[in-house]
Amino acid sequence: MRDLGASGLLLGPVFESATHGYDTLDHMHIDVRLGGDAAFDQLVAACRDMGLQVMLDGVFNHVSRNHPAVQAALDETAGRLNPADNPWHGLVRAHVGDNGEPVLDVFEGHGDLVALDHSADETVDYVAHVMIHWLDRGAAGWRLDAAYAVPSPFWARVLPQVKAAHPYSWIFGEVIHGDYPRIIEESTMDSITQYELWKSIQHALETENFFELDWNLKRHNAFLDSFVPQTFIGNHDVTRIASQIGPARAALALAVLMTVGGVPSIYYGDEQGYVGVKQERFGGDDDVRPKFPDFPAELSTLGEPTYRLHQALIALRRRNPWLLDARTEAVKLENKHFVYRSTSADAQHSLTVDLNIEQSPTFTIRNADGSTAYQY
């Protein structure tokens, strides 16, 4: 990661879970399959020595059906457990169904993922405690999984507690669609995932329609007036960008990601040109979530050109930190040819990006003085 130029590592779910990580059993311990708590401490220390921050993935919308709070809620609802004797009281809500048996709320129809009760004070205190604990232990921030499914007022009660303990932590939520600025204001999150931009980058290059990208960059400018979005062109829930639009156009997608406002992230493997198609079936995510080799030397040399491209554009990004909240404006706009200028918030710096898919995909990034910063 240091060689790539990254500034941090965002982990997937690492806490004790029943299977894939999103079905948590214990938020206070790292899964033994990943080395347990000691492995986390070692990872944080190693990353700190290299100047890298570590962020955690917080699954606070739901837990595994085997989480002890779930059985406790069922027992309490059935009258088998006194609320005063339930150490998990309030975390999970059950109600009596038509057949007289306790019924649980689940996440998006997944019976193994039981929703937490976000209206309960106990859940607020529990989530705040978990987040603060791992920040105390060395994490730098959190991604809030399925934040769109959790009421914003819940986050507004949790996150100020976290920020009081760790004011420099960075917390962003997974939000697929909706009124982004309103969600930011109501939830007090620092940022959210910019799915609109991801979709428009991919679709504009796929359908050869840069008008769509220009329109969404204007929306992106408006979002930057309220917050700095977390930007991406790939993640664990979507088809790999190289599979969706091909490796050459994926290079242009990366150029956009690295030259517009936001906090950009690279999904592991994309920097090696990995391909993979997400399918709507059991195990349909496996193709986009492959196991990495144990050592970099075991990676295929076929990915080296893509890796070098990522190195170069990440380096360009880091040389121009003003891009964090830069605004864009179109200089030339055609279906297959798009030139835009990214300008710093104080109007003191700029880059011009020229994207062309009329024949073989190409892009050129120019400095404010007209010199070439990068050409593909």
Short mmCIF file of C-alpha atoms in Angstrom, two decimals:
data_model
loop_
_atom_site.label_atom_id
_atom_site.label_comp_id
_atom_site.label_asym_id
_atom_site.label_seq_id
_atom_site.Cartn_x
_atom_site.Cartn_y
_atom_site.Cartn_z
CA MET A 1 0.00 0.00 0.00
CA ARG A 2 2.83 2.39 0.79
CA ASP A 3 4.40 1.61 -2.59
CA LEU A 4 1.06 2.27 -4.25
CA GLY A 5 0.83 5.65 -2.55
CA ALA A 6 -2.21 4.99 -0.40
CA SER A 7 -2.65 6.90 2.84
CA GLY A 8 -4.79 4.34 4.62
CA LEU A 9 -6.38 0.90 4.71
CA LEU A 10 -10.14 0.40 4.95
CA LEU A 11 -10.86 -3.09 6.22
CA GLY A 12 -13.99 -5.13 5.65
CA PRO A 13 -15.80 -6.49 8.73
CA VAL A 14 -13.20 -8.08 11.02
CA PHE A 15 -15.14 -8.82 14.19
CA GLU A 16 -16.20 -12.29 15.31
CA SER A 17 -18.93 -13.43 12.97
CA ALA A 18 -20.89 -16.50 11.95
CA THR A 19 -19.72 -16.59 8.33
CA HIS A 20 -18.86 -13.66 6.04
CA GLY A 21 -18.25 -10.86 8.53
CA TYR A 22 -21.51 -8.97 8.13
CA ASP A 23 -23.24 -11.36 10.56
CA THR A 24 -21.49 -10.21 13.72
CA LEU A 25 -21.35 -12.31 16.87
CA ASP A 26 -19.13 -10.07 19.01
CA HIS A 27 -18.15 -6.48 18.20
CA MET A 28 -15.54 -6.44 20.95
CA HIS A 29 -13.20 -9.03 19.48
CA ILE A 30 -11.46 -9.62 16.15
CA ASP A 31 -12.42 -12.88 14.45
CA VAL A 32 -9.99 -15.67 15.34
CA ARG A 33 -9.94 -16.63 11.65
CA LEU A 34 -8.15 -13.31 11.09
CA GLY A 35 -5.73 -13.75 13.97
CA GLY A 36 -7.74 -12.36 16.87
CA ASP A 37 -7.21 -9.13 18.76
CA ALA A 38 -3.42 -9.40 18.76
CA ALA A 39 -3.37 -9.44 14.95
CA PHE A 40 -5.28 -6.16 14.88
CA ASP A 41 -2.79 -4.54 17.23
CA GLN A 42 0.08 -5.75 15.06
CA LEU A 43 -1.59 -4.47 11.90
CA VAL A 44 -2.24 -1.03 13.37
CA ALA A 45 1.34 -0.78 14.61
CA ALA A 46 2.77 -1.84 11.24
CA CYS A 47 0.56 0.61 9.37
CA ARG A 48 1.44 3.42 11.75
CA ASP A 49 5.14 2.78 11.14
CA MET A 50 4.49 3.24 7.41
CA GLY A 51 2.36 6.36 7.85
CA LEU A 52 -0.89 4.54 7.06
CA GLN A 53 -4.21 4.91 8.86
CA VAL A 54 -6.53 1.95 9.51
CA MET A 55 -10.30 2.29 9.21
CA LEU A 56 -12.88 -0.26 10.32
CA ASP A 57 -16.16 -1.40 8.80
CA GLY A 58 -18.92 -1.07 11.39
CA VAL A 59 -21.95 -3.29 10.86
CA PHE A 60 -24.36 -1.64 13.28
CA ASN A 61 -27.61 -2.11 11.41
CA HIS A 62 -27.88 -5.82 12.15
CA VAL A 63 -26.19 -8.80 13.80
CA SER A 64 -26.09 -12.55 13.28
CA ARG A 65 -29.13 -14.53 14.30
CA ASN A 66 -26.70 -16.38 16.59
CA HIS A 67 -25.68 -13.21 18.44
CA PRO A 68 -26.51 -13.65 22.15
CA ALA A 69 -28.70 -10.54 22.09
CA VAL A 70 -31.07 -12.24 19.64
CA GLN A 71 -31.83 -15.27 21.79
CA ALA A 72 -32.12 -12.99 24.80
CA ALA A 73 -34.72 -10.87 22.99
CA LEU A 74 -36.69 -13.98 22.03
CA ASP A 75 -36.59 -15.26 25.59
CA GLU A 76 -37.60 -11.88 27.00
CA THR A 77 -40.53 -11.52 24.58
CA ALA A 78 -41.69 -15.06 25.36
CA GLY A 79 -41.58 -14.31 29.08
CA ARG A 80 -38.71 -16.71 29.77
CA LEU A 81 -36.29 -13.92 30.72
CA ASN A 82 -36.86 -10.94 32.98
CA PRO A 83 -35.75 -7.67 31.32
CA ALA A 84 -33.75 -6.82 34.44
CA ASP A 85 -31.80 -10.05 34.01
CA ASN A 86 -31.13 -9.54 30.30
CA PRO A 87 -27.62 -8.08 29.77
CA TRP A 88 -28.58 -7.38 26.14
CA HIS A 89 -31.91 -5.72 26.89
CA GLY A 90 -32.88 -3.17 24.25
CA LEU A 91 -30.32 -4.14 21.62
CA VAL A 92 -32.70 -6.33 19.62
CA ARG A 93 -36.46 -5.99 19.45
CA ALA A 94 -38.87 -8.89 19.11
CA HIS A 95 -42.65 -8.81 19.05
CA VAL A 96 -45.34 -11.44 19.37
CA GLY A 97 -46.54 -12.70 16.00
CA ASP A 98 -49.97 -13.86 14.93
CA ASN A 99 -49.15 -17.39 16.07
CA GLY A 100 -48.17 -16.18 19.51
CA GLU A 101 -44.46 -16.77 18.92
CA PRO A 102 -41.76 -14.07 19.07
CA VAL A 103 -40.90 -12.48 15.72
CA LEU A 104 -37.69 -10.64 14.82
CA ASP A 105 -37.05 -7.75 12.45
CA VAL A 106 -34.50 -8.74 9.80
CA PHE A 107 -32.39 -6.87 7.25
CA GLU A 108 -33.78 -6.79 3.70
CA GLY A 109 -35.36 -10.23 4.00
CA HIS A 110 -32.19 -11.98 5.19
CA GLY A 111 -33.38 -14.21 8.01
CA ASP A 112 -29.86 -14.67 9.37
CA LEU A 113 -29.34 -10.90 9.78
CA VAL A 114 -31.38 -9.55 12.67
CA ALA A 115 -31.91 -5.80 12.88
CA LEU A 116 -30.84 -3.87 15.94
CA ASP A 117 -33.38 -1.67 17.71
CA HIS A 118 -32.15 1.81 16.81
CA SER A 119 -34.83 3.49 18.92
CA ALA A 120 -33.40 2.08 22.15
CA ASP A 121 -31.04 4.02 24.40
CA GLU A 122 -29.17 0.77 25.02
CA THR A 123 -28.32 0.44 21.32
CA VAL A 124 -27.07 4.03 21.17
CA ASP A 125 -24.80 3.41 24.14
CA TYR A 126 -23.62 0.05 22.81
CA VAL A 127 -22.64 1.30 19.35
CA ALA A 128 -20.91 4.38 20.76
CA HIS A 129 -18.98 2.15 23.16
CA VAL A 130 -17.85 -0.19 20.38
CA MET A 131 -16.75 2.64 18.10
CA ILE A 132 -14.82 4.44 20.84
CA HIS A 133 -13.19 1.21 22.02
CA TRP A 134 -11.59 0.46 18.65
CA LEU A 135 -10.58 4.07 18.09
CA ASP A 136 -8.90 3.92 21.50
CA ARG A 137 -7.12 0.82 20.26
CA GLY A 138 -5.69 2.55 17.21
CA ALA A 139 -8.27 2.75 14.43
CA ALA A 140 -8.55 6.13 12.69
CA GLY A 141 -12.16 6.00 11.57
CA TRP A 142 -15.20 4.01 10.57
CA ARG A 143 -17.23 3.05 7.53
CA LEU A 144 -20.85 2.57 8.64
CA ASP A 145 -22.26 -0.39 6.73
CA ALA A 146 -25.85 -0.07 5.48
CA ALA A 147 -26.06 3.40 7.01
CA TYR A 148 -28.98 4.07 4.67
CA ALA A 149 -31.06 1.52 6.60
CA VAL A 150 -30.43 3.16 9.97
CA PRO A 151 -32.48 6.23 10.97
CA SER A 152 -30.35 9.38 10.83
CA PRO A 153 -31.44 10.45 14.34
CA PHE A 154 -29.72 7.32 15.68
CA TRP A 155 -26.38 8.39 14.22
CA ALA A 156 -26.99 11.91 15.53
CA ARG A 157 -27.09 10.45 19.04
CA VAL A 158 -24.11 8.12 18.60
CA LEU A 159 -21.56 10.09 16.60
CA PRO A 160 -21.26 13.18 18.84
CA GLN A 161 -20.20 10.83 21.64
CA VAL A 162 -17.58 9.28 19.37
CA LYS A 163 -16.35 12.67 18.19
CA ALA A 164 -16.09 13.93 21.76
CA ALA A 165 -13.66 11.10 22.50
CA HIS A 166 -11.89 11.17 19.11
CA PRO A 167 -12.44 14.52 17.39
CA TYR A 168 -10.09 13.71 14.50
CA SER A 169 -11.66 10.39 13.58
CA TRP A 170 -13.31 10.22 10.15
CA ILE A 171 -16.67 8.51 9.83
CA PHE A 172 -18.56 7.90 6.60
CA GLY A 173 -21.69 5.94 5.84
CA GLU A 174 -22.78 3.60 3.08
CA VAL A 175 -25.63 5.49 1.39
CA ILE A 176 -26.69 4.38 -2.07
CA HIS A 177 -29.24 7.04 -2.95
CA GLY A 178 -31.25 9.82 -1.34
CA ASP A 179 -30.73 13.44 -0.37
CA TYR A 180 -27.03 13.29 0.46
CA PRO A 181 -26.67 16.77 2.05
CA ARG A 182 -29.77 16.27 4.20
CA ILE A 183 -28.52 12.87 5.37
CA ILE A 184 -25.17 14.40 6.30
CA GLU A 185 -26.83 17.20 8.24
CA GLU A 186 -29.28 14.96 10.09
CA SER A 187 -26.88 12.11 10.85
CA THR A 188 -23.74 14.19 11.66
CA MET A 189 -21.61 11.77 9.60
CA ASP A 190 -18.50 13.29 8.05
CA SER A 191 -19.15 11.82 4.63
CA ILE A 192 -21.11 9.25 2.64
CA THR A 193 -20.45 7.04 -0.37
CA GLN A 194 -20.92 8.86 -3.69
CA TYR A 195 -22.79 6.17 -5.62
CA GLU A 196 -24.22 8.71 -8.06
CA LEU A 197 -20.75 9.66 -9.28
CA TRP A 198 -19.62 6.02 -9.47
CA LYS A 199 -22.60 5.14 -11.62
CA SER A 200 -22.24 8.12 -13.94
CA ILE A 201 -18.49 7.59 -14.51
CA GLN A 202 -19.10 3.98 -15.43
CA HIS A 203 -22.22 4.58 -17.50
CA ALA A 204 -20.86 7.58 -19.41
CA LEU A 205 -17.82 5.61 -20.52
CA GLU A 206 -19.87 2.51 -21.26
CA THR A 207 -22.52 4.30 -23.37
CA GLU A 208 -20.20 6.96 -24.82
CA ASN A 209 -22.19 9.82 -23.34
CA PHE A 210 -20.07 12.35 -21.50
CA PHE A 211 -23.11 14.62 -21.09
CA GLU A 212 -24.24 12.29 -18.31
CA LEU A 213 -20.91 12.62 -16.51
CA ASP A 214 -20.93 16.41 -16.85
CA TRP A 215 -24.43 16.57 -15.36
CA ASN A 216 -23.39 14.47 -12.38
CA LEU A 217 -20.21 16.46 -11.86
CA LYS A 218 -22.41 19.54 -11.49
CA ARG A 219 -24.39 17.68 -8.81
CA HIS A 220 -21.09 16.64 -7.26
CA ASN A 221 -20.06 20.31 -7.07
CA ALA A 222 -23.25 21.03 -5.15
CA PHE A 223 -22.58 18.18 -2.72
CA LEU A 224 -19.12 19.63 -2.06
CA ASP A 225 -20.80 22.75 -0.71
CA SER A 226 -22.07 20.59 2.18
CA PHE A 227 -19.51 17.81 2.64
CA VAL A 228 -16.63 15.98 0.96
CA PRO A 229 -17.97 12.68 -0.45
CA GLN A 230 -16.19 9.35 -0.32
CA THR A 231 -15.58 8.55 -3.99
CA PHE A 232 -14.82 5.27 -5.74
CA ILE A 233 -15.06 3.35 -9.01
CA GLY A 234 -15.20 -0.08 -7.41
CA ASN A 235 -16.18 -1.84 -4.20
CA HIS A 236 -17.14 -5.26 -2.86
CA ASP A 237 -20.79 -4.97 -3.93
CA VAL A 238 -20.43 -4.18 -7.65
CA THR A 239 -18.97 -5.65 -10.83
CA ARG A 240 -15.31 -4.75 -11.31
CA ILE A 241 -14.81 -1.62 -13.40
CA ALA A 242 -12.48 -3.49 -15.81
CA SER A 243 -15.20 -6.07 -16.45
CA GLN A 244 -17.92 -3.45 -16.84
CA ILE A 245 -16.23 -1.13 -19.35
CA GLY A 246 -12.93 -2.79 -20.28
CA PRO A 247 -9.40 -2.07 -19.05
CA ALA A 248 -8.70 0.89 -21.38
CA ARG A 249 -11.82 2.82 -20.40
CA ALA A 250 -11.27 1.84 -16.77
CA ALA A 251 -8.08 3.91 -16.99
CA LEU A 252 -10.19 6.97 -17.85
CA ALA A 253 -12.50 6.21 -14.95
CA LEU A 254 -9.48 6.25 -12.65
CA ALA A 255 -8.39 9.58 -14.12
CA VAL A 256 -11.76 11.10 -13.23
CA LEU A 257 -11.68 9.62 -9.73
CA MET A 258 -8.26 11.11 -9.06
CA THR A 259 -8.97 14.60 -10.44
CA VAL A 260 -12.34 15.56 -8.93
CA GLY A 261 -13.28 16.54 -5.40
CA GLY A 262 -13.76 13.86 -2.77
CA VAL A 263 -11.89 11.27 -0.72
CA PRO A 264 -11.04 8.61 -3.33
CA SER A 265 -10.58 4.94 -2.53
CA ILE A 266 -9.29 2.01 -4.57
CA TYR A 267 -10.92 -1.39 -4.19
CA TYR A 268 -8.27 -4.05 -3.70
CA GLY A 269 -7.39 -5.77 -6.95
CA ASP A 270 -8.50 -2.90 -9.17
CA GLU A 271 -4.93 -1.62 -9.05
CA GLN A 272 -3.91 -4.97 -10.57
CA GLY A 273 -6.57 -4.90 -13.28
CA TYR A 274 -8.67 -7.61 -11.65
CA VAL A 275 -11.91 -8.56 -13.38
CA GLY A 276 -15.06 -10.02 -11.84
CA VAL A 277 -18.80 -9.92 -12.39
CA LYS A 278 -21.30 -9.67 -9.55
CA GLN A 279 -24.27 -12.01 -9.95
CA GLU A 280 -27.63 -12.04 -8.19
CA ARG A 281 -27.43 -15.52 -6.71
CA PHE A 282 -26.07 -17.26 -3.64
CA GLY A 283 -22.31 -16.74 -3.73
CA GLY A 284 -22.73 -14.17 -6.49
CA ASP A 285 -20.21 -11.83 -4.85
CA ASP A 286 -17.39 -14.37 -4.88
CA ASP A 287 -16.08 -13.29 -8.28
CA VAL A 288 -15.49 -9.71 -7.09
CA ARG A 289 -14.03 -10.73 -3.72
CA PRO A 290 -11.15 -13.11 -4.54
CA LYS A 291 -8.41 -14.06 -2.12
CA PHE A 292 -5.24 -12.04 -2.56
CA PRO A 293 -1.90 -13.89 -2.76
CA ASP A 294 0.03 -14.03 0.49
CA PHE A 295 2.92 -11.99 -0.93
CA PRO A 296 3.17 -9.27 -3.63
CA ALA A 297 5.73 -11.35 -5.54
CA GLU A 298 2.99 -13.91 -6.20
CA LEU A 299 0.86 -11.42 -8.15
CA SER A 300 0.65 -11.87 -11.91
CA THR A 301 2.91 -9.57 -13.91
CA LEU A 302 -0.08 -8.91 -16.20
CA GLY A 303 -1.33 -6.37 -13.67
CA GLU A 304 1.86 -4.30 -13.60
CA PRO A 305 0.83 -1.65 -16.19
CA THR A 306 -2.42 -1.01 -14.32
CA TYR A 307 -0.51 -0.83 -11.05
CA ARG A 308 1.92 1.73 -12.48
CA LEU A 309 -1.01 3.81 -13.72
CA HIS A 310 -2.52 3.79 -10.24
CA GLN A 311 0.81 4.77 -8.72
CA ALA A 312 1.16 7.71 -11.09
CA LEU A 313 -2.36 9.07 -10.61
CA ILE A 314 -2.31 8.60 -6.84
CA ALA A 315 1.00 10.48 -6.76
CA LEU A 316 -0.55 13.26 -8.85
CA ARG A 317 -3.45 13.41 -6.40
CA ARG A 318 -1.14 13.65 -3.41
CA ARG A 319 0.91 16.41 -5.07
CA ASN A 320 -2.32 18.38 -5.40
CA PRO A 321 -4.07 18.10 -2.01
CA TRP A 322 -6.40 20.96 -2.97
CA LEU A 323 -8.29 18.42 -5.11
CA LEU A 324 -10.03 17.30 -1.90
CA ASP A 325 -12.79 19.87 -2.40
CA ALA A 326 -12.09 20.99 -5.97
CA ARG A 327 -14.98 21.98 -8.24
CA THR A 328 -15.17 21.03 -11.90
CA GLU A 329 -16.44 22.87 -14.96
CA ALA A 330 -16.75 21.72 -18.56
CA VAL A 331 -14.36 23.25 -21.10
CA LYS A 332 -15.43 21.08 -24.04
CA LEU A 333 -18.33 18.65 -24.04
CA GLU A 334 -19.21 16.11 -26.71
CA ASN A 335 -20.53 12.55 -26.50
CA LYS A 336 -17.08 11.01 -26.90
CA HIS A 337 -14.82 13.93 -25.97
CA PHE A 338 -14.91 15.73 -22.64
CA VAL A 339 -12.52 18.34 -21.31
CA TYR A 340 -13.07 19.66 -17.79
CA ARG A 341 -11.15 21.86 -15.41
CA SER A 342 -10.84 21.11 -11.71
CA THR A 343 -10.21 24.24 -9.64
CA SER A 344 -9.34 24.60 -5.97
CA ALA A 345 -11.85 26.16 -3.60
CA ASP A 346 -9.68 29.28 -3.34
CA ALA A 347 -9.31 29.44 -7.16
CA GLN A 348 -5.51 29.41 -6.84
CA HIS A 349 -4.87 26.00 -8.42
CA SER A 350 -6.27 24.02 -11.33
CA LEU A 351 -5.84 20.97 -13.54
CA THR A 352 -7.40 20.37 -16.95
CA VAL A 353 -8.46 16.84 -17.85
CA ASP A 354 -9.02 15.78 -21.47
CA LEU A 355 -10.94 12.50 -21.92
CA ASN A 356 -11.35 11.06 -25.41
CA ILE A 357 -13.06 7.83 -26.49
CA GLU A 358 -13.54 8.67 -30.17
CA GLN A 359 -11.10 5.90 -31.07
CA SER A 360 -8.73 4.25 -28.59
CA PRO A 361 -9.45 5.67 -25.11
CA THR A 362 -6.97 8.37 -24.13
CA PHE A 363 -6.65 11.04 -21.47
CA THR A 364 -4.30 13.93 -20.78
CA ILE A 365 -4.00 15.86 -17.53
CA ARG A 366 -2.48 19.32 -17.81
CA ASN A 367 -1.21 21.68 -15.14
CA ALA A 368 -2.44 25.26 -14.89
CA ASP A 369 0.53 26.46 -16.97
CA GLY A 370 -0.39 24.09 -19.80
CA SER A 371 2.37 21.58 -19.18
CA THR A 372 1.48 17.90 -19.24
CA ALA A 373 1.07 16.30 -15.82
CA TYR A 374 0.16 12.86 -17.19
CA GLN A 375 -0.77 11.37 -20.54
CA TYR A 376 -2.36 8.00 -21.31
#
